[in-house]
Short mmCIF file of C-alpha atoms and ligand atoms in Angstrom, two decimals:
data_model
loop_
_atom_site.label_atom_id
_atom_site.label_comp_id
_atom_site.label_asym_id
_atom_site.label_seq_id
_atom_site.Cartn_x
_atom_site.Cartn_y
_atom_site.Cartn_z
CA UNK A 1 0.00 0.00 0.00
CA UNK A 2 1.58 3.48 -1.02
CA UNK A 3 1.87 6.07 1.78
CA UNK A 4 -0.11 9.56 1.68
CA UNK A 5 2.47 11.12 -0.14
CA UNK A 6 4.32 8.92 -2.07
CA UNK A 7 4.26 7.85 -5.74
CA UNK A 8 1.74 4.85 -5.83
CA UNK A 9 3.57 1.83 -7.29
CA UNK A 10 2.39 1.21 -10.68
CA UNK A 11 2.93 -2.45 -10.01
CA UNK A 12 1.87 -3.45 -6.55
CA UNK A 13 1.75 -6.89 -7.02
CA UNK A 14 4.74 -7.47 -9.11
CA UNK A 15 6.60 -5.69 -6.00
CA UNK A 16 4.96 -8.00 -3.23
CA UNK A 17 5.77 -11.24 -5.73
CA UNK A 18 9.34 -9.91 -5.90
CA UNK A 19 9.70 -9.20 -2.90
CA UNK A 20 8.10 -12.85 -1.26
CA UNK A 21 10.44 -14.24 -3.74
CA UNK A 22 13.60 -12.47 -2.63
CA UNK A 23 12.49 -13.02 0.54
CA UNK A 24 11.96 -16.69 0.34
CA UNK A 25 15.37 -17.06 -1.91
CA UNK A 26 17.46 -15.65 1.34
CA UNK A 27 15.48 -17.43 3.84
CA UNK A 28 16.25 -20.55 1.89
CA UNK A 29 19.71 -19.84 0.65
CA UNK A 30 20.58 -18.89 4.88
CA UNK A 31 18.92 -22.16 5.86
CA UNK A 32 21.25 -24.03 8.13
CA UNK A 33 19.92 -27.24 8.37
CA UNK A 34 17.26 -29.78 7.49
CA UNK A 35 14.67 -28.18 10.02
CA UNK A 36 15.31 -24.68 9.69
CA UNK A 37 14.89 -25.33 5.53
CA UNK A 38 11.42 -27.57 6.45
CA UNK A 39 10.26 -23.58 8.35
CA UNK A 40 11.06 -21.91 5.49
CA UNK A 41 9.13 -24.33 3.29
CA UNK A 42 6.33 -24.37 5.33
CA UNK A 43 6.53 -20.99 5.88
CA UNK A 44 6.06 -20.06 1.93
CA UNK A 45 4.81 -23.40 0.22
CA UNK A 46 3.08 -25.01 3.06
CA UNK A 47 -1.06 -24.86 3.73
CA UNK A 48 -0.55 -21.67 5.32
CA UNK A 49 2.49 -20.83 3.34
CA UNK A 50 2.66 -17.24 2.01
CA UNK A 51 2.92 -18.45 -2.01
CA UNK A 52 0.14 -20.69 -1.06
CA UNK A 53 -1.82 -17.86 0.09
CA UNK A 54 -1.28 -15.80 -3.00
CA UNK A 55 -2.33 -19.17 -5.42
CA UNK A 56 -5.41 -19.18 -3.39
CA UNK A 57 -6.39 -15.74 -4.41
CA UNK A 58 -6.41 -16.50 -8.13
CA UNK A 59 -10.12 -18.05 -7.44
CA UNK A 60 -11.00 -14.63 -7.11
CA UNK A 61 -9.44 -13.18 -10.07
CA UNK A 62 -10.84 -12.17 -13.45
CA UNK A 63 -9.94 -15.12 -16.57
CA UNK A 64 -7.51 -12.16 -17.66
CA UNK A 65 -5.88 -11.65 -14.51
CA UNK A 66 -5.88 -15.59 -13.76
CA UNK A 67 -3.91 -15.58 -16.91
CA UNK A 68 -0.63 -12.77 -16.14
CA UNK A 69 -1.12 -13.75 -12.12
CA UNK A 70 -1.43 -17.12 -12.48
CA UNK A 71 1.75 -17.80 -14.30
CA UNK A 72 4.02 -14.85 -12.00
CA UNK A 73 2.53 -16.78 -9.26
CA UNK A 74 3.55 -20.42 -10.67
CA UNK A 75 6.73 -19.25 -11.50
CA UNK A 76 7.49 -18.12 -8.13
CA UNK A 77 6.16 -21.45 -6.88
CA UNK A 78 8.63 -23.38 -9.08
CA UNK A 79 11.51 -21.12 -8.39
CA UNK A 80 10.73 -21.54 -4.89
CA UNK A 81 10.46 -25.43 -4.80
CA UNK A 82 13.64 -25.85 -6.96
CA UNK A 83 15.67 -23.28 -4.83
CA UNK A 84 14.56 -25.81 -1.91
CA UNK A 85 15.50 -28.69 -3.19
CA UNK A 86 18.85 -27.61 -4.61
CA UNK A 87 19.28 -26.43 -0.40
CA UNK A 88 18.25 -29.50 0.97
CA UNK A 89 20.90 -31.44 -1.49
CA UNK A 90 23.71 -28.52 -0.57
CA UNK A 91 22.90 -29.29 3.47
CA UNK A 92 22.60 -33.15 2.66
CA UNK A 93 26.29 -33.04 1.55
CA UNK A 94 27.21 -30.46 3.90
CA UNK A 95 26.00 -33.27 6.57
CA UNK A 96 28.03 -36.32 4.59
CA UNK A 97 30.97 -34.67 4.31
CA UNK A 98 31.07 -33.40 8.18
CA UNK A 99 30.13 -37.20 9.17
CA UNK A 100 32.98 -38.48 6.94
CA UNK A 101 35.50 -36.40 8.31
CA UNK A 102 34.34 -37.08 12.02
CA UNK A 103 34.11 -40.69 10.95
CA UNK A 104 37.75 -41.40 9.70
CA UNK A 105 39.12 -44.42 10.58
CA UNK A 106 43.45 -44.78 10.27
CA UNK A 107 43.78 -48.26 9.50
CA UNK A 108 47.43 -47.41 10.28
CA UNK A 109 47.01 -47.15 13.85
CA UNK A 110 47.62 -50.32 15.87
CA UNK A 111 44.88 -52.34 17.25
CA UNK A 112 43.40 -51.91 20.55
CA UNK A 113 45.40 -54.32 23.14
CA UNK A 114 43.39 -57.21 24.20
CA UNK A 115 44.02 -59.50 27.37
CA UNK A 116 45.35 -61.67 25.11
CA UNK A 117 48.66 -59.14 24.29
CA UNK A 118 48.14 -57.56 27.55
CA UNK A 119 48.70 -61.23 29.00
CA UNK A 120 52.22 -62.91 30.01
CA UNK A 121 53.86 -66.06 30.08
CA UNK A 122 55.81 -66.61 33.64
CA UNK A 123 59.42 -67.25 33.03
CA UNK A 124 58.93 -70.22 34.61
CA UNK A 125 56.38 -71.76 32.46
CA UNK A 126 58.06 -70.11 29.79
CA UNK A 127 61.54 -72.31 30.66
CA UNK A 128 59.66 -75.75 30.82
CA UNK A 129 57.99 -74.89 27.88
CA UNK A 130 61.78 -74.43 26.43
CA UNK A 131 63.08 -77.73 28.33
CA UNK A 132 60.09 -79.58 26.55
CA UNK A 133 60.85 -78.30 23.55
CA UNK A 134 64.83 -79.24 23.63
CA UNK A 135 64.23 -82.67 24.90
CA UNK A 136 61.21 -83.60 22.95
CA UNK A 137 63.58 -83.45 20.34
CA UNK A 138 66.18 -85.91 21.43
CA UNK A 139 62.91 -88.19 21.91
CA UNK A 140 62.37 -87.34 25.33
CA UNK A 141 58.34 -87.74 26.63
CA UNK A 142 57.49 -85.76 29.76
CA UNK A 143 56.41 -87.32 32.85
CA UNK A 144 54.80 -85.98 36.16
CA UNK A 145 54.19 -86.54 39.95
CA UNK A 146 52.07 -85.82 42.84
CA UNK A 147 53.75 -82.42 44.79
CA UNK A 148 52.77 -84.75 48.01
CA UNK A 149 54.92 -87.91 48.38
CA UNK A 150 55.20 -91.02 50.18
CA UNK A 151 58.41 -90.56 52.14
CA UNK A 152 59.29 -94.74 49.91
CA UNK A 153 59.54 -92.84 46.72
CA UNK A 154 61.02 -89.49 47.76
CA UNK A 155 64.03 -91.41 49.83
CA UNK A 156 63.67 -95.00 50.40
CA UNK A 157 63.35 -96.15 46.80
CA UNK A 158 65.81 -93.83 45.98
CA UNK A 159 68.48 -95.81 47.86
CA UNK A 160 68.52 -93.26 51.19
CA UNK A 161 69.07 -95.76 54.14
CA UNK A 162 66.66 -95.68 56.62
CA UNK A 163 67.74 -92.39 59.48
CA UNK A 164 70.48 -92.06 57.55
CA UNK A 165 71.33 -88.50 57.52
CA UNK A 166 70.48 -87.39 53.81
CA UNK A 167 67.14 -87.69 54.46
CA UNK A 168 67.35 -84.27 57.05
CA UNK A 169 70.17 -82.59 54.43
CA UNK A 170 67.28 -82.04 52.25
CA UNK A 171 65.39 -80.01 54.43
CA UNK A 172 62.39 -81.65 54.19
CA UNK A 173 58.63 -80.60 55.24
CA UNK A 174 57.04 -83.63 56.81
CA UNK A 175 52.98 -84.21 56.46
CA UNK A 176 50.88 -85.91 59.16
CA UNK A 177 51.36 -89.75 58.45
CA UNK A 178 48.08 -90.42 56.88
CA UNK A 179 46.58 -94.64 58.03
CA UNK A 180 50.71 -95.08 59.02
CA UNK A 181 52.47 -93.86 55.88
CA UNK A 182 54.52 -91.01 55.86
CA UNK A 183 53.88 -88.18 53.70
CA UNK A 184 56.07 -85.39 53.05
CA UNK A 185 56.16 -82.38 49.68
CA UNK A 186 58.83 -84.09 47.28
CA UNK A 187 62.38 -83.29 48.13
CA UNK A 188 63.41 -83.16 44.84
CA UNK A 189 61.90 -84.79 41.20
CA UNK A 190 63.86 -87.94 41.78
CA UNK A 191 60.27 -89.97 42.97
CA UNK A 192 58.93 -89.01 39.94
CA UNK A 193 62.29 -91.30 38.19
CA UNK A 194 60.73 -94.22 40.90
CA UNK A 195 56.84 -93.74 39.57
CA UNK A 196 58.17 -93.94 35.91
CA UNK A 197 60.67 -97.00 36.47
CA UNK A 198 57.84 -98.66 38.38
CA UNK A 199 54.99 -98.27 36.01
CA UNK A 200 57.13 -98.78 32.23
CA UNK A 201 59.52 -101.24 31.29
CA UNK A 202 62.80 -99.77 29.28
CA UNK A 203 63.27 -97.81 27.05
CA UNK A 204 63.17 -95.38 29.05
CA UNK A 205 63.52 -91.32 28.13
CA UNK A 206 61.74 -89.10 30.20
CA UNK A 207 62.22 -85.32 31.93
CA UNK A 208 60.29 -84.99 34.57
CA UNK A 209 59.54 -80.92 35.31
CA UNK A 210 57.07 -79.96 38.85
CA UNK A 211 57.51 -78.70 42.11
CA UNK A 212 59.49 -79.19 44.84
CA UNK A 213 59.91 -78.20 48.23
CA UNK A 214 62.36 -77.51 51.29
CA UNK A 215 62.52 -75.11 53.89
CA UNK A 216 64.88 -72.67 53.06
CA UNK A 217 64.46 -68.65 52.32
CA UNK A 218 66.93 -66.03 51.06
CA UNK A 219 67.44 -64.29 47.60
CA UNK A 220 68.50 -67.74 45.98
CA UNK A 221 66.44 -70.08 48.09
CA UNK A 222 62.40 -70.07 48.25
CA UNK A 223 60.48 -73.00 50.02
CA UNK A 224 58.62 -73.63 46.74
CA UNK A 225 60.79 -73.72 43.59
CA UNK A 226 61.21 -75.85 39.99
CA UNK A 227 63.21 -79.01 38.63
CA UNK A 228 63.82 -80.76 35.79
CA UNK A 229 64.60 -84.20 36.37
CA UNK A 230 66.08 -86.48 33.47
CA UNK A 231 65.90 -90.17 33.19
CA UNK A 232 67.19 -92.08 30.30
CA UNK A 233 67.31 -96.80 31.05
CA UNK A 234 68.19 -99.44 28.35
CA UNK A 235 70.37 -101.64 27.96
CA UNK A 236 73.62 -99.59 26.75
CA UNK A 237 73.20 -95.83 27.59
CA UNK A 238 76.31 -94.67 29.39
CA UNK A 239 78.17 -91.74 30.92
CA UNK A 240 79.17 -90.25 27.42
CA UNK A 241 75.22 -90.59 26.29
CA UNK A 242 74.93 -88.08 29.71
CA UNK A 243 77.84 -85.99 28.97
CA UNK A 244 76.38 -85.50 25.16
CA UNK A 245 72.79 -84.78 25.63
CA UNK A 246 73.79 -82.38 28.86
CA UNK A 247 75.73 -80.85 26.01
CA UNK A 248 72.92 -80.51 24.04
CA UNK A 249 70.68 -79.43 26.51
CA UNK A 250 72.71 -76.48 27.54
CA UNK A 251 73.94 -75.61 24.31
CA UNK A 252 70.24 -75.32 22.95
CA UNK A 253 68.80 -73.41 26.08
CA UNK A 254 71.45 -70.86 26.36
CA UNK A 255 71.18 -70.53 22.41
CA UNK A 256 74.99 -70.70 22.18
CA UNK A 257 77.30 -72.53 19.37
CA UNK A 258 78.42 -74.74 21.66
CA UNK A 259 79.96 -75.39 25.46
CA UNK A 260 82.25 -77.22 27.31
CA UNK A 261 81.17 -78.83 30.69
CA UNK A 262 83.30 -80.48 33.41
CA UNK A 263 82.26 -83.33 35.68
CA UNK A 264 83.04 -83.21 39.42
CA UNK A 265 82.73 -86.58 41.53
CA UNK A 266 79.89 -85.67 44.15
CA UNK A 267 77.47 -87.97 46.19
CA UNK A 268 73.68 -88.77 45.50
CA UNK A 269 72.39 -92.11 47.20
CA UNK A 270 70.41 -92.62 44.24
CA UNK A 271 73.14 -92.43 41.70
CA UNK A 272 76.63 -94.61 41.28
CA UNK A 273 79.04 -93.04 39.97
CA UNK A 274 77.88 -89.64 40.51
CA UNK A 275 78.76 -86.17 39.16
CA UNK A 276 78.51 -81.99 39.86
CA UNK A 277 78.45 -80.75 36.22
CA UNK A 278 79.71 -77.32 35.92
CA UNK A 279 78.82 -75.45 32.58
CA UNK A 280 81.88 -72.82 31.37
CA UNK A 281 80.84 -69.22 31.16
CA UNK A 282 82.48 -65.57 31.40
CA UNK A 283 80.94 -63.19 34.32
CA UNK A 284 82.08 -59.67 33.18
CA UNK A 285 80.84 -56.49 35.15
CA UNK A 286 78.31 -58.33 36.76
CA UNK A 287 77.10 -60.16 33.79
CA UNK A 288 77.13 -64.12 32.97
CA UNK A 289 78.08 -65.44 29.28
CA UNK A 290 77.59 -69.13 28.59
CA UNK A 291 79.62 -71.27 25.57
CA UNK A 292 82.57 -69.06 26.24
CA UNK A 293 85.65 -67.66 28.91
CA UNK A 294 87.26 -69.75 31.31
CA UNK A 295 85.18 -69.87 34.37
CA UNK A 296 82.87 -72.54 35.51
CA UNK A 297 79.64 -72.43 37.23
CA UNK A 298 78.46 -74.96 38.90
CA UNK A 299 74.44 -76.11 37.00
CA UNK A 300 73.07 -79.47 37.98
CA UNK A 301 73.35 -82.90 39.60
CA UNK A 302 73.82 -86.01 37.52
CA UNK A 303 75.02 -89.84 37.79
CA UNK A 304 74.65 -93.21 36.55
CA UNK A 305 71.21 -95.02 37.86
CA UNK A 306 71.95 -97.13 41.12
CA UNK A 307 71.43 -100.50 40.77
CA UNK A 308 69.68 -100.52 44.09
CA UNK A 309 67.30 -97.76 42.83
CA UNK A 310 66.61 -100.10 39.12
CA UNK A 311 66.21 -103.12 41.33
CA UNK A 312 63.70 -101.61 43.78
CA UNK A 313 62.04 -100.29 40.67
CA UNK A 314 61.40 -103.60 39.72
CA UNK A 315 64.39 -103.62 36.71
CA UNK A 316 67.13 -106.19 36.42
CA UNK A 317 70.54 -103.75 36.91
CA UNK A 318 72.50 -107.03 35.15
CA UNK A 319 70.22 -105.82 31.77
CA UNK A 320 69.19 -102.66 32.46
CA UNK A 321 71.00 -99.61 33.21
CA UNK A 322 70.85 -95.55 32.34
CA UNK A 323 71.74 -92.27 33.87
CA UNK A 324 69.70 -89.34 35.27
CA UNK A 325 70.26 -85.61 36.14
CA UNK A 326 67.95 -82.95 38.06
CA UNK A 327 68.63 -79.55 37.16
CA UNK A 328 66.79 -76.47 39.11
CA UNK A 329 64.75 -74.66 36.62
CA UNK A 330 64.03 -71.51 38.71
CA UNK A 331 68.41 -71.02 38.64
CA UNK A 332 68.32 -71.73 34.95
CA UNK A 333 65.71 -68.99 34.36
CA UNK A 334 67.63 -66.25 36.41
CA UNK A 335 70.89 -66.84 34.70
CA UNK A 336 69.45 -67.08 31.27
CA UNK A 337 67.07 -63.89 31.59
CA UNK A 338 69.18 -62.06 34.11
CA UNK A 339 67.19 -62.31 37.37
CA UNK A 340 69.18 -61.75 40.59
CA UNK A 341 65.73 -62.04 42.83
CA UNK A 342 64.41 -65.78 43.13
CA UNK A 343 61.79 -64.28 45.61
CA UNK A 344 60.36 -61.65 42.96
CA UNK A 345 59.46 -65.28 40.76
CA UNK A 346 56.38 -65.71 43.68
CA UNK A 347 55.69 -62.20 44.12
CA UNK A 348 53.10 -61.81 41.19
CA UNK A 349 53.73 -58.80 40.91
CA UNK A 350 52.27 -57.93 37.77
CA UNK A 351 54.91 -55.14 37.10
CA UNK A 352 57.81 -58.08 37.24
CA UNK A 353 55.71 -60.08 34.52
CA UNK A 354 55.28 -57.17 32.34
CA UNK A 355 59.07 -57.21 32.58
CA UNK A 356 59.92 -60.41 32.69
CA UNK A 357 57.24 -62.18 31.11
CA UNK A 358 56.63 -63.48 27.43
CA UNK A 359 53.94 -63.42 24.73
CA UNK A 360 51.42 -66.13 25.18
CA UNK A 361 51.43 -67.00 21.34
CA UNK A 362 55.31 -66.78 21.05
CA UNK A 363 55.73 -70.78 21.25
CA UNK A 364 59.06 -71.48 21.74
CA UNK A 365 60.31 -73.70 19.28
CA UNK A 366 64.03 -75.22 17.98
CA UNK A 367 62.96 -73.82 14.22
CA UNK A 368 61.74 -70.54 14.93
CA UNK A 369 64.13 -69.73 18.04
CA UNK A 370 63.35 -70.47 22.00
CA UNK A 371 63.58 -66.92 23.38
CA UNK A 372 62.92 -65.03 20.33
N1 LIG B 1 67.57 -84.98 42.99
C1 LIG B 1 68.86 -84.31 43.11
C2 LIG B 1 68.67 -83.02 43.91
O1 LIG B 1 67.58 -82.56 44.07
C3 LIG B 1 69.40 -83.97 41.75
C4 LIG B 1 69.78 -85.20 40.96
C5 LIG B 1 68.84 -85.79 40.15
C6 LIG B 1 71.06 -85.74 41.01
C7 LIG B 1 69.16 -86.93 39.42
C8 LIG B 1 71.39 -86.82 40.29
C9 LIG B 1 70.46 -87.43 39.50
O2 LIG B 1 69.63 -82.47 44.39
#
């Protein structure tokens, strides 16, 4: 409507068209999103809608007018509805593209840690896996014992005389005799050498790896710690059989070329002759190399099977005869992966296994390396 005053448009309703249309445009062009663009479509094309409004008053209108009004007003429509939909497309891709960038995924980065890489392998476990592993392949089988043992098969079928003082030098914890047998927690693996002998006939190859007990504590020494025993009986295994699978053994588990051992006559009652093996090695600024230098240490326990022990055993010692060894896992660990703590090996401390521990699906193996 013109003002008092003013110059009366000649076109009033080509000025309201243009202006609902620029109108509309910039509402629709400043649309932010999906909803605010639905308002301004309502808003001008909806039942109430402004452009809806103005079709509704070509009912009204003379055939002539219909004609000029109707298509201004149609063409407004149309611009209207494309301008929307070429919006809703811009915001559409607007929204894709900010989803896509929030979205990203680096398939670079590495994966989330699961329990599984989180997880580690005692040392422990980890070294009898090793031992298994070495001696499996010079035909070895493993065998295994109860932790609780008669007091026969720890010492008396073992060849220790009855109160004769090597029963006490081990240090043993006694049980409650249960119906009249004594019980104690194995000395040592030897019993596990009786169990074997008792229940197969030779050949004979076995390593027996478990628990043992005595009552001792200091930074070497814990009550509870780990052997290896080995047990080889036929009818023509001798000392240089020992000498050359010790060899072996060592040489494979401290993943050197080769070492050099040297016997020492010792005493087990179970063993005739019998030897302290010590393993050559260089300590240098408080570290220990195996396989080379000239110092020994001193490593395990070995001797020809007595023929007391085969006999009582139930084997003939005028066919059969063999040697064993017991080695102390828990000292082979330390000096191999350079503990100086025994204790810290019962801690479980979970720090200590982070350190010290190994990747559950890093099987050792004599291919692929032991340690690696
Ligand atoms: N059982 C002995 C010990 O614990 C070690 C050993 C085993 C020695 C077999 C000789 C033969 O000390």
């Amino acid at each position: 409507m013109a003002e008092p005053g003013q110059i009366p448009n000649p076109w009033p309703e080509m000025t309201d068209i243009a202006t609902l249309e620029q109108e509309t445009l910039r509402q629709i062009a400043e649309a932010a999103d999906e909803a605010a663009l639905e308002a301004v479509r309502l808003a001008a094309l909806g039942k109430k809608g402004a452009i809806s409004a103005l079709l509704a008053t070509l009912g009204k209108m003379s055939p002539e007018e219909r004609k000029t009004e109707g298509a201004r007003i149609n063409l407004l429509k149309d611009k209207a509805t494309e301008a929307l939909a070429a919006r809703r497309a811009e915001l559409a891709k607007e929204a894709l593209e900010r989803r896509l960038a929030a979205e990203t995924l680096d398939v670079t980065l590495p994966t989330a840690t699961s329990p599984l890489t989180r997880g580690r392998i005692h040392p422990i476990s980890q070294v009898m896996e090793e031992l298994s592993v070495i001696f499996a392949d010079m035909g070895f089988a493993v065998a295994e014992g109860p932790d609780i043992e008669s007091d026969d098969f720890n010492f008396t079928k073992l060849n220790f005389p009855e109160g004769h003082p090597a029963r006490e030098m081990q240090d043993t914890f006694f049980l409650t005799p249960e119906a009249g047998e004594k019980k104690l927690l194995r000395t040592h693996t030897s019993p596990v050498q009786v169990r074997t002998m008792i229940a197969q006939k030779p050949p004979i190859r076995v390593i027996c790896p478990g628990r043992v007990y005595r009552c001792d504590f200091d930074q070497t020494h814990t009550p509870m710690f780990h052997q290896v025993e080995g047990l080889v009986i036929d009818e023509t295994t001798h000392m240089g059989h020992l000498k050359w699978v010790l060899e072996e053994f060592l040489k494979n588990f401290f993943e050197v070329k080769g070492v050099r051992l040297r016997m020492r006559p010792s005493f087990f009652p179970f063993t005739e002759p019998s030897m302290e093996v010590d393993v050559q090695c260089r300590r240098q600024g408080g570290e220990i190399r195996f396989g080379e230098g000239e110092d020994w240490m001193e490593i395990l326990g070995c001797g020809m099977v007595h023929p007391n022990v085969l006999r009582n055993c139930g084997i003939d010692p005028d066919v059969h005869q063999g040697f064993a060894f017991g080695v102390g896992i828990d000292r082979l660990a330390m000096l191999k992966y350079g503990m100086s703590d025994l204790r810290a090996f019962f801690d479980a401390d979970t720090r200590w296994l982070e350190h010290y521990g190994f990747r559950p699906l890093d099987f050792p193996t004599l291919a692929g390396g032991l340690s690696a």
